[in-house]
Tab-separated table of C-alpha atoms in Angstrom:
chain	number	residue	atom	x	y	z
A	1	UNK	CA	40.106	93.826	-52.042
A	2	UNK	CA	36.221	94.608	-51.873
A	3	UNK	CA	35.257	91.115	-53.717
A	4	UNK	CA	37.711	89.295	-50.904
A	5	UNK	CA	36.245	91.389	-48.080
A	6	UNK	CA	32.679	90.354	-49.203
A	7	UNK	CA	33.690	86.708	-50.055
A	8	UNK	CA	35.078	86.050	-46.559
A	9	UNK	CA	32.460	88.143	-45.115
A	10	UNK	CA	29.990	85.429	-46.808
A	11	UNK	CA	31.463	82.900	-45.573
A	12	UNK	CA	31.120	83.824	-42.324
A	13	UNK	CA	27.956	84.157	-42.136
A	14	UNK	CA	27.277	80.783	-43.518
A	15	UNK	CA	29.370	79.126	-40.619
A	16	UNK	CA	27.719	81.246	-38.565
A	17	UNK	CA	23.846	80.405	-39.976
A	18	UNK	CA	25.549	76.481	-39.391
A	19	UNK	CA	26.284	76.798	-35.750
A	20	UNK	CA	23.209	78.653	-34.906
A	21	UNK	CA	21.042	76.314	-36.492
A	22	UNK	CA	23.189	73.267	-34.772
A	23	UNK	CA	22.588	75.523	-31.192
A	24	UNK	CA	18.924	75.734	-32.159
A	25	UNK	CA	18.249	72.001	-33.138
A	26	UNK	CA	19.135	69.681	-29.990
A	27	UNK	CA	20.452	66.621	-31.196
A	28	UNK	CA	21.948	67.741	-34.515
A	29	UNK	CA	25.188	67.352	-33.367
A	30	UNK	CA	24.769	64.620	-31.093
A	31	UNK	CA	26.071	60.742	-31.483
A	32	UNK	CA	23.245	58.082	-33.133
A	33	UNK	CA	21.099	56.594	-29.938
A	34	UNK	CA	21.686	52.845	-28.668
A	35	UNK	CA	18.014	52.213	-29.663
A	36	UNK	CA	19.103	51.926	-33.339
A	37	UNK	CA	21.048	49.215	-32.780
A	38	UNK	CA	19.952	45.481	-33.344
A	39	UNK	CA	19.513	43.245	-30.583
A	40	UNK	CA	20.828	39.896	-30.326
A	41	UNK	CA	19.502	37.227	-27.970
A	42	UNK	CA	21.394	33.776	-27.545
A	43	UNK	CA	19.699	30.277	-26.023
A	44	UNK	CA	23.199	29.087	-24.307
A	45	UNK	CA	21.766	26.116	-21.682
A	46	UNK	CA	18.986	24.681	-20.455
A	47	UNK	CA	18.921	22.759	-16.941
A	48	UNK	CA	16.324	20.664	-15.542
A	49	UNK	CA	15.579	19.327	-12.708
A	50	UNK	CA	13.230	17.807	-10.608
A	51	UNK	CA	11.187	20.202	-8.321
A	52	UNK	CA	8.542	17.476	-6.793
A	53	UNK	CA	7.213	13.724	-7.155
A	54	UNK	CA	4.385	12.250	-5.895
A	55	UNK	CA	2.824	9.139	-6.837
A	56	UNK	CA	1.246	10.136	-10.026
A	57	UNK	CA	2.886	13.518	-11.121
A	58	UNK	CA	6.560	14.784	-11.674
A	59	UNK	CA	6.861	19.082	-11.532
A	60	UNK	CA	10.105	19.716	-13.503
A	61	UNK	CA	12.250	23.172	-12.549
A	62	UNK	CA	13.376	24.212	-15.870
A	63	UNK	CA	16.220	26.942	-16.106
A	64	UNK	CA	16.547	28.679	-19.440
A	65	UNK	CA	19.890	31.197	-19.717
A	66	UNK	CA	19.663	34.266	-22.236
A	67	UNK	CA	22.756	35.687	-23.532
A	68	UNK	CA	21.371	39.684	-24.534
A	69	UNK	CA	23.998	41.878	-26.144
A	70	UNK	CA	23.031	44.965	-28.734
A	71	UNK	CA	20.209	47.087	-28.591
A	72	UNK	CA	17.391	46.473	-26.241
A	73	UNK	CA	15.110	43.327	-27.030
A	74	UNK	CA	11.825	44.447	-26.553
A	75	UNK	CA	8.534	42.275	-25.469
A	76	UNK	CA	11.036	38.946	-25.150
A	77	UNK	CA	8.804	35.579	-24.260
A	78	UNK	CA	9.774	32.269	-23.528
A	79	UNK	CA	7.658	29.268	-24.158
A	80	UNK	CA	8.632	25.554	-22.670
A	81	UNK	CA	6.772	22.736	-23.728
A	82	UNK	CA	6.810	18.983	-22.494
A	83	UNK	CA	6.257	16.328	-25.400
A	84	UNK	CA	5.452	12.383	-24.677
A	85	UNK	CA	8.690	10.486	-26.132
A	86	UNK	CA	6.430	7.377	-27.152
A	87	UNK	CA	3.525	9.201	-29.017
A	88	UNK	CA	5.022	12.757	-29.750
A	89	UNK	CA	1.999	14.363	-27.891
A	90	UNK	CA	2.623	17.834	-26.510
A	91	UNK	CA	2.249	17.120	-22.661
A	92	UNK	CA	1.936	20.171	-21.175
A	93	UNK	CA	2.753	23.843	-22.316
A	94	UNK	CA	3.804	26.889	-20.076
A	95	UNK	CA	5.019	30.930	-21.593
A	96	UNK	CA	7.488	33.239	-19.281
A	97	UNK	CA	6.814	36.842	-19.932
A	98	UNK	CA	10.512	38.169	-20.042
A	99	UNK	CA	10.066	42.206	-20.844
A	100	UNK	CA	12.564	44.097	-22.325
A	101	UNK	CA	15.981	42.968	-22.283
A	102	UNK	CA	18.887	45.658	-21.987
A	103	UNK	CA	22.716	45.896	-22.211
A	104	UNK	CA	25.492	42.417	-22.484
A	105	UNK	CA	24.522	40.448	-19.876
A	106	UNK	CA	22.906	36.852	-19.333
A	107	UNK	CA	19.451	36.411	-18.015
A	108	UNK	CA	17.627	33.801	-16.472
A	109	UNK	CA	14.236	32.367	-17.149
A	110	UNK	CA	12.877	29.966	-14.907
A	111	UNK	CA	9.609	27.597	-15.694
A	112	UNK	CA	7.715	24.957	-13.876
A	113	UNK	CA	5.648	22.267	-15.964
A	114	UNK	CA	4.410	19.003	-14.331
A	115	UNK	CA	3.995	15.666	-16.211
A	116	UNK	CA	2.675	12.228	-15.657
A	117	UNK	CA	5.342	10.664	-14.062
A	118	UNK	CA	6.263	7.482	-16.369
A	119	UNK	CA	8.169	7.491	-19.657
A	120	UNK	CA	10.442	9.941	-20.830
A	121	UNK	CA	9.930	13.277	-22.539
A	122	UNK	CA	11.151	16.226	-24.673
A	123	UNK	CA	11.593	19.637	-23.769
A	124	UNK	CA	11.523	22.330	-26.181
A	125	UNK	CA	12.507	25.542	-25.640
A	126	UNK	CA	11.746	28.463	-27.650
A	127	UNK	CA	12.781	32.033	-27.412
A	128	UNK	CA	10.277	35.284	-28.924
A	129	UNK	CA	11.475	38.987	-29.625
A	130	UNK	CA	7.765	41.257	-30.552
A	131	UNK	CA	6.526	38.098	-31.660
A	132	UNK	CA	8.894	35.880	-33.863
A	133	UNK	CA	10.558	33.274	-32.647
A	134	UNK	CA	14.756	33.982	-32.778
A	135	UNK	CA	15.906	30.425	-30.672
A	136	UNK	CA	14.767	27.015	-30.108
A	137	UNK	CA	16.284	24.790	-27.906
A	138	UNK	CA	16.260	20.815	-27.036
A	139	UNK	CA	16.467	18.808	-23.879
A	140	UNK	CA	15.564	15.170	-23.017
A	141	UNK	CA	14.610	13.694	-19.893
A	142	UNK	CA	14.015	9.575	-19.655
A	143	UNK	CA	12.977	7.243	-16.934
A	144	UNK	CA	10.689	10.215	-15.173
A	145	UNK	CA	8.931	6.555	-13.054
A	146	UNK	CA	12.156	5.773	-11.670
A	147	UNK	CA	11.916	9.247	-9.523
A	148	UNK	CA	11.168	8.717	-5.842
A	149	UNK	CA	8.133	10.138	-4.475
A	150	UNK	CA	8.188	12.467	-1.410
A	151	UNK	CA	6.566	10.024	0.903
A	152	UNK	CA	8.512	6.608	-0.135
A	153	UNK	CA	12.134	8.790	0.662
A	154	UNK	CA	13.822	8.219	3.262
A	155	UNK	CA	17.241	8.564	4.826
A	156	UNK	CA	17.143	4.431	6.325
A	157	UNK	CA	18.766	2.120	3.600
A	158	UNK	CA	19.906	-1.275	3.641
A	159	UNK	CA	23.633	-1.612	4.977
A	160	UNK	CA	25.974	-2.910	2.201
A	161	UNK	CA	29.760	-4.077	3.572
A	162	UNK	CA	32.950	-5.140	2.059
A	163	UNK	CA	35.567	-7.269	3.497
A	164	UNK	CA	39.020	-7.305	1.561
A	165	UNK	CA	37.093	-6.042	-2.046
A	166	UNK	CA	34.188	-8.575	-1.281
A	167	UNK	CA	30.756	-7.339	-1.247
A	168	UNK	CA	29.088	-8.736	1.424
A	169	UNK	CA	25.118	-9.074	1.681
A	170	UNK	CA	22.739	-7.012	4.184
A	171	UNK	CA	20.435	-9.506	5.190
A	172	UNK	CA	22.221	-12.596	6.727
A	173	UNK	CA	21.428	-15.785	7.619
A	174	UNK	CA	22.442	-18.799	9.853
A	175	UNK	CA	20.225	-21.996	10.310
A	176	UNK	CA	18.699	-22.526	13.976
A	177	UNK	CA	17.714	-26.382	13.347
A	178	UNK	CA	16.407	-28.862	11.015
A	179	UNK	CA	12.963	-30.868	12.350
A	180	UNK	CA	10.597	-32.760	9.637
A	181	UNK	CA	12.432	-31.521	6.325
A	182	UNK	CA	11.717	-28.118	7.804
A	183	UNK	CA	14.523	-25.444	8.487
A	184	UNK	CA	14.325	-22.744	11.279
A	185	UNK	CA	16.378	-19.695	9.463
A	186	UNK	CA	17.866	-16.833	12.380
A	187	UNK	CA	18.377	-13.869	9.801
A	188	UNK	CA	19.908	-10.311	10.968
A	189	UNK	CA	19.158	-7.801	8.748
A	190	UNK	CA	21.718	-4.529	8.921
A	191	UNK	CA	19.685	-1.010	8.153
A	192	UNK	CA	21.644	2.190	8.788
A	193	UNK	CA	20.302	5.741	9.047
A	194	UNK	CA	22.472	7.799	6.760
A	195	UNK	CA	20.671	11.132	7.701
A	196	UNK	CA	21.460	13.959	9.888
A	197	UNK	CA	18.339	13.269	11.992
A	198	UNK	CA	16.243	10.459	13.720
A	199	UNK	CA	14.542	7.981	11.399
A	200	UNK	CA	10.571	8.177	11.377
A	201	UNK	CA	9.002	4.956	12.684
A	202	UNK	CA	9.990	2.184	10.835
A	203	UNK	CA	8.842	-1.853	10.608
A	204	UNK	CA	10.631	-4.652	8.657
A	205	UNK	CA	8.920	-7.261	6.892
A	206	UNK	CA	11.039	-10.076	5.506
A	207	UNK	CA	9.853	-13.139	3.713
A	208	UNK	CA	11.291	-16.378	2.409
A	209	UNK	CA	10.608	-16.760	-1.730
A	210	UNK	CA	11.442	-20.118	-3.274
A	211	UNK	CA	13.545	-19.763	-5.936
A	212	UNK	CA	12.316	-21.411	-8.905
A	213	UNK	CA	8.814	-21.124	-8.148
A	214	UNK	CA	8.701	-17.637	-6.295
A	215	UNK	CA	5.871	-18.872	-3.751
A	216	UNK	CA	6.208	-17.348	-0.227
A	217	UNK	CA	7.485	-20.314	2.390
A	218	UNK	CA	7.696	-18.061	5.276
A	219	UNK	CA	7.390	-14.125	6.089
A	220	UNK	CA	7.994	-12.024	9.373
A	221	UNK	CA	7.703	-8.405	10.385
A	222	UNK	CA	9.561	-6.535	12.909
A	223	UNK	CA	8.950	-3.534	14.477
A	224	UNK	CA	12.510	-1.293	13.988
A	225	UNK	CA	11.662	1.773	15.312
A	226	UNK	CA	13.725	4.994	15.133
A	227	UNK	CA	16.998	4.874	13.932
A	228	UNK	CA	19.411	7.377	15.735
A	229	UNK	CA	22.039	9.890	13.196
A	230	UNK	CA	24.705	7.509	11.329
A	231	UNK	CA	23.663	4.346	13.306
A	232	UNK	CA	23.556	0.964	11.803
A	233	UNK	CA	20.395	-1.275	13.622
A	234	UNK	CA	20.572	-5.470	13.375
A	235	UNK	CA	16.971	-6.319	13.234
A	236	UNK	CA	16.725	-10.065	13.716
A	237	UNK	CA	13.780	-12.140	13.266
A	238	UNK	CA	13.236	-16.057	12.290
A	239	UNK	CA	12.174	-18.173	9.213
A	240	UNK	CA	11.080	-21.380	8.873
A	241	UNK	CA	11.211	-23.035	5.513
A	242	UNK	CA	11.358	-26.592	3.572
A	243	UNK	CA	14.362	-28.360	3.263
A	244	UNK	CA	16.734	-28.817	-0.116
A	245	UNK	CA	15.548	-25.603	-1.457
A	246	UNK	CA	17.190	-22.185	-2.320
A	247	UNK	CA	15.358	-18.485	-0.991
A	248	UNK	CA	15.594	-15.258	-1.470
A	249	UNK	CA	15.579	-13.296	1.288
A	250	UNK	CA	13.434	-10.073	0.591
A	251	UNK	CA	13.290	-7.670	3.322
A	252	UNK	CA	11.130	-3.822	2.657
A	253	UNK	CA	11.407	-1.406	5.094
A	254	UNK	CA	8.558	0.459	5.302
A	255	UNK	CA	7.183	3.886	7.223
A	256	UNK	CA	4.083	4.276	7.898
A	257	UNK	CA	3.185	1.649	5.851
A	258	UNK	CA	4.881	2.549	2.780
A	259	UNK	CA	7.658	0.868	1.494
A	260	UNK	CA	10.483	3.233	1.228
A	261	UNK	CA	13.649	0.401	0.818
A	262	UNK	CA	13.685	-3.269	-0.367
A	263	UNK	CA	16.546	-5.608	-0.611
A	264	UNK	CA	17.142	-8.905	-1.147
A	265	UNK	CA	19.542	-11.788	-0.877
A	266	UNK	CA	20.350	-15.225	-1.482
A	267	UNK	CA	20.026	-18.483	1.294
A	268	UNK	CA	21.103	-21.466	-0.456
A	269	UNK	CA	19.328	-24.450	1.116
A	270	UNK	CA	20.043	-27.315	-1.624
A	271	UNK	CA	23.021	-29.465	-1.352
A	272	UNK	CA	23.980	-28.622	-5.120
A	273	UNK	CA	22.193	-25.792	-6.549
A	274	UNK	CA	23.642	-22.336	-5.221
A	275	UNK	CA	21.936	-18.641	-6.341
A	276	UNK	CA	24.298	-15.838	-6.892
A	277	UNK	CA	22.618	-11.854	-6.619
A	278	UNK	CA	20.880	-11.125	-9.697
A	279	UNK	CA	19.945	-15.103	-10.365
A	280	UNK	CA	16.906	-15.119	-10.888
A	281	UNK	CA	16.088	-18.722	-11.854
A	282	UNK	CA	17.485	-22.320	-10.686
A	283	UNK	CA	16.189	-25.608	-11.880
A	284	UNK	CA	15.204	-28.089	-8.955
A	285	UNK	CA	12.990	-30.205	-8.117
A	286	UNK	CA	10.308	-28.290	-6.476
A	287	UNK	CA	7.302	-29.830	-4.817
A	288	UNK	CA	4.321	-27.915	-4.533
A	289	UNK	CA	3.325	-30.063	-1.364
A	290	UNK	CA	6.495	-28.932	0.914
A	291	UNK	CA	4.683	-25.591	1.209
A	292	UNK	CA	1.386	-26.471	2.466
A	293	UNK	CA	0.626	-24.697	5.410
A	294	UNK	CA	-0.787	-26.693	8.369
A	295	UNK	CA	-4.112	-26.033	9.055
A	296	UNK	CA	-6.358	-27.320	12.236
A	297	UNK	CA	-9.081	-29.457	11.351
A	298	UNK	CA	-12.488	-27.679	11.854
A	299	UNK	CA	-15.024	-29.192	14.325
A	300	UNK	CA	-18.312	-29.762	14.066
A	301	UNK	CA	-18.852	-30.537	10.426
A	302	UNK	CA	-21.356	-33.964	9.882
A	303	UNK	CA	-20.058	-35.984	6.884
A	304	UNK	CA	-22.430	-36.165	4.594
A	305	UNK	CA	-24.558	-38.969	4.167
A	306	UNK	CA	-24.738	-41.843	1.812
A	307	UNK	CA	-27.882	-43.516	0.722
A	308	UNK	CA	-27.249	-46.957	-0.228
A	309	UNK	CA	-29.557	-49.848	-1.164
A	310	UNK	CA	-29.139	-51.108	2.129
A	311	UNK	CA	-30.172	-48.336	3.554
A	312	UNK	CA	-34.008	-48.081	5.328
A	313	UNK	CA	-35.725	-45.628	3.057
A	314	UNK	CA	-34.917	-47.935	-0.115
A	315	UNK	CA	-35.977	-51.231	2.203
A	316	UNK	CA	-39.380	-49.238	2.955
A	317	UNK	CA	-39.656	-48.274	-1.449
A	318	UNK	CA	-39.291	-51.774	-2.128
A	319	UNK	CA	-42.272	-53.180	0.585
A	320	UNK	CA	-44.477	-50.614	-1.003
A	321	UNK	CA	-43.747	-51.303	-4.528
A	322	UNK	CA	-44.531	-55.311	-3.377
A	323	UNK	CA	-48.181	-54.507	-2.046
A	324	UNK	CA	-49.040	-52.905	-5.111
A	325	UNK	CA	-48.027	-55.781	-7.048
A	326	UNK	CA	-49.672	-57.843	-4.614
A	327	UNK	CA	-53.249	-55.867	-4.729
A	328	UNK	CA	-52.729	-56.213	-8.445
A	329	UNK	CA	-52.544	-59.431	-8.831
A	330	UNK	CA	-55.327	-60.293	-6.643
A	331	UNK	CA	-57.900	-57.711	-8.614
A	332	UNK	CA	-57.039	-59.509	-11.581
A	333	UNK	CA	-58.002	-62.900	-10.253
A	334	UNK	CA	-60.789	-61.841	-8.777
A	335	UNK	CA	-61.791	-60.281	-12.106
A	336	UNK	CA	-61.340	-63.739	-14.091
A	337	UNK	CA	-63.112	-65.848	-11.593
């Protein structure tokens, strides 16, 4: 009974050293800490879009979404860069300074880099953790020219109709007269303000292009004006062209003297040839001389003038060069005698 009484009383005391030392230690007991844990950070999308054009330059918004889920990911940087599609050149470059990223969620990185605005590029994305890179990404964007700069938009656009599934065109014609193998063209132009406010000021200019040559018979502008919410404006003006040839119509509507719309349409003129939208050639006979433009003679030029052997100075060369051969002849005579 005394060995069991001291076993058990030895025991004891070892669970009890345990718990004292667990008491005295904070933290012995306790659970692992997140911080252990490895972080994991997904690329899932990147969206772009354009943020500003002007003339020269295109500023791209660039959206980059982080999927975090783990432990925390600690000094996390993102780095965009813009590369030239035709040479592989890096563009432009631009880094995001992201922090540390905590608990399952999806964050957003957002980036601004401007390029020249022509071509196409590619846009890399790539993701650091402390340094190493952990994600990579890929976009594309093409045709960056064919973005509309600030000051050429505008809410005024050429009217396009349809009657029973046909398109019909937004500049119009109907001939006026036919004098001297020279037709007067009335043409009504339809522009329609598809914004929720009054145009700016606008003007029209419309010309007449041959054809098959492309040369200019006849051109017009028209002061428009403003164009109220939703309404549709008929500007009219007139063109006067030669005879037995085909036109397109091309009308630019521009505000404050940029061009922010063009347009164009066919007038066929000769009695066989017809142009369809999107011809862009028609063989005829054209004559270079049906698009002279008359002119008013100028006054007060003096034809030159013409020195001819009739003339009085030659008459007066010749009597000269005859008394010299005269006085010649006489010295000499006068010398044999």
């Amino acid at each position: 009974m005394r060995r069991e009484t001291l076993l058990t009383g030895g025991v004891v005391v070892v669970v009890l050293t345990m718990l004292i030392g667990a008491t005295a230690v904070p933290g012995a007991l306790s659970e692992p800490e997140d911080n252990v844990r490895e972080s994991y950070l997904d690329l899932r999308e990147t969206t772009i879009e354009p943020a500003s054009v002007d003339g020269q330059t295109v500023t791209l918004a660039i959206d980059a979404r982080l999927s975090h889920r783990g432990g925390p990911a600690e000094n996390v940087t993102v780095e965009t860069r813009a590369i030239d599609a035709d040479t592989g050149l890096v563009a432009t470059t631009t880094r995001q300074s992201v922090g540390t990223v905590e608990g399952e969620r999806e964050v957003s990185v957002r980036s601004n880099i401007t390029v020249e605005r022509t071509g196409g590029y590619r846009i890399d994305t790539i993701v650091y953790e402390d340094g190493n890179r952990i994600e990579t990404g890929q976009q594309s964007v093409q045709n960056v020219d064919a973005l509309t700069p600030a000051y050429a938009r505008s809410t005024v656009t050429f009217q396009r109709f349809e009657n029973a599934g046909v398109p019909l065109d937004s500049i119009t014609y109907r001939i006026d007269g036919v004098s001297d193998n020279q037709t007067t063209l009335n043409v009504s132009v339809y522009v329609t303000n598809a914004g929720n406010n009054p145009s700016d000021d606008l003007s029209l200019r419309l010309r007449a292009r041959q054809a098959d040559s492309n040369v200019i018979a006849d051109e017009s502008s028209v002061r428009v004006g403003q164009i109220r919410p939703g309404r549709t404006e008929i500007v009219r003006t007139q063109l006067t062209v030669p005879d037995d040839y085909n036109y397109w119509l091309d009308g630019m509507l521009l505000s404050d003297g940029v061009i922010v719309g063009t347009e164009s349409s066919p007038a066929n003129l000769h009695p066989t040839e017809r142009l369809q939208e999107n011809e862009t050639r028609q063989q005829v006979g054209f004559q270079s001389s049906d698009f002279e433009q008359d002119r008013p003679e100028e006054q007060g030029m003096d034809e030159p003038q013409q020195t001819s052997a009739e003339g009085p100075g030659f008459t007066a060369l010749l009597g000269l060069i005859a008394v010299l051969a005269s006085a010649l002849l006489i010295a000499r005579r006068q010398t044999n005698e």
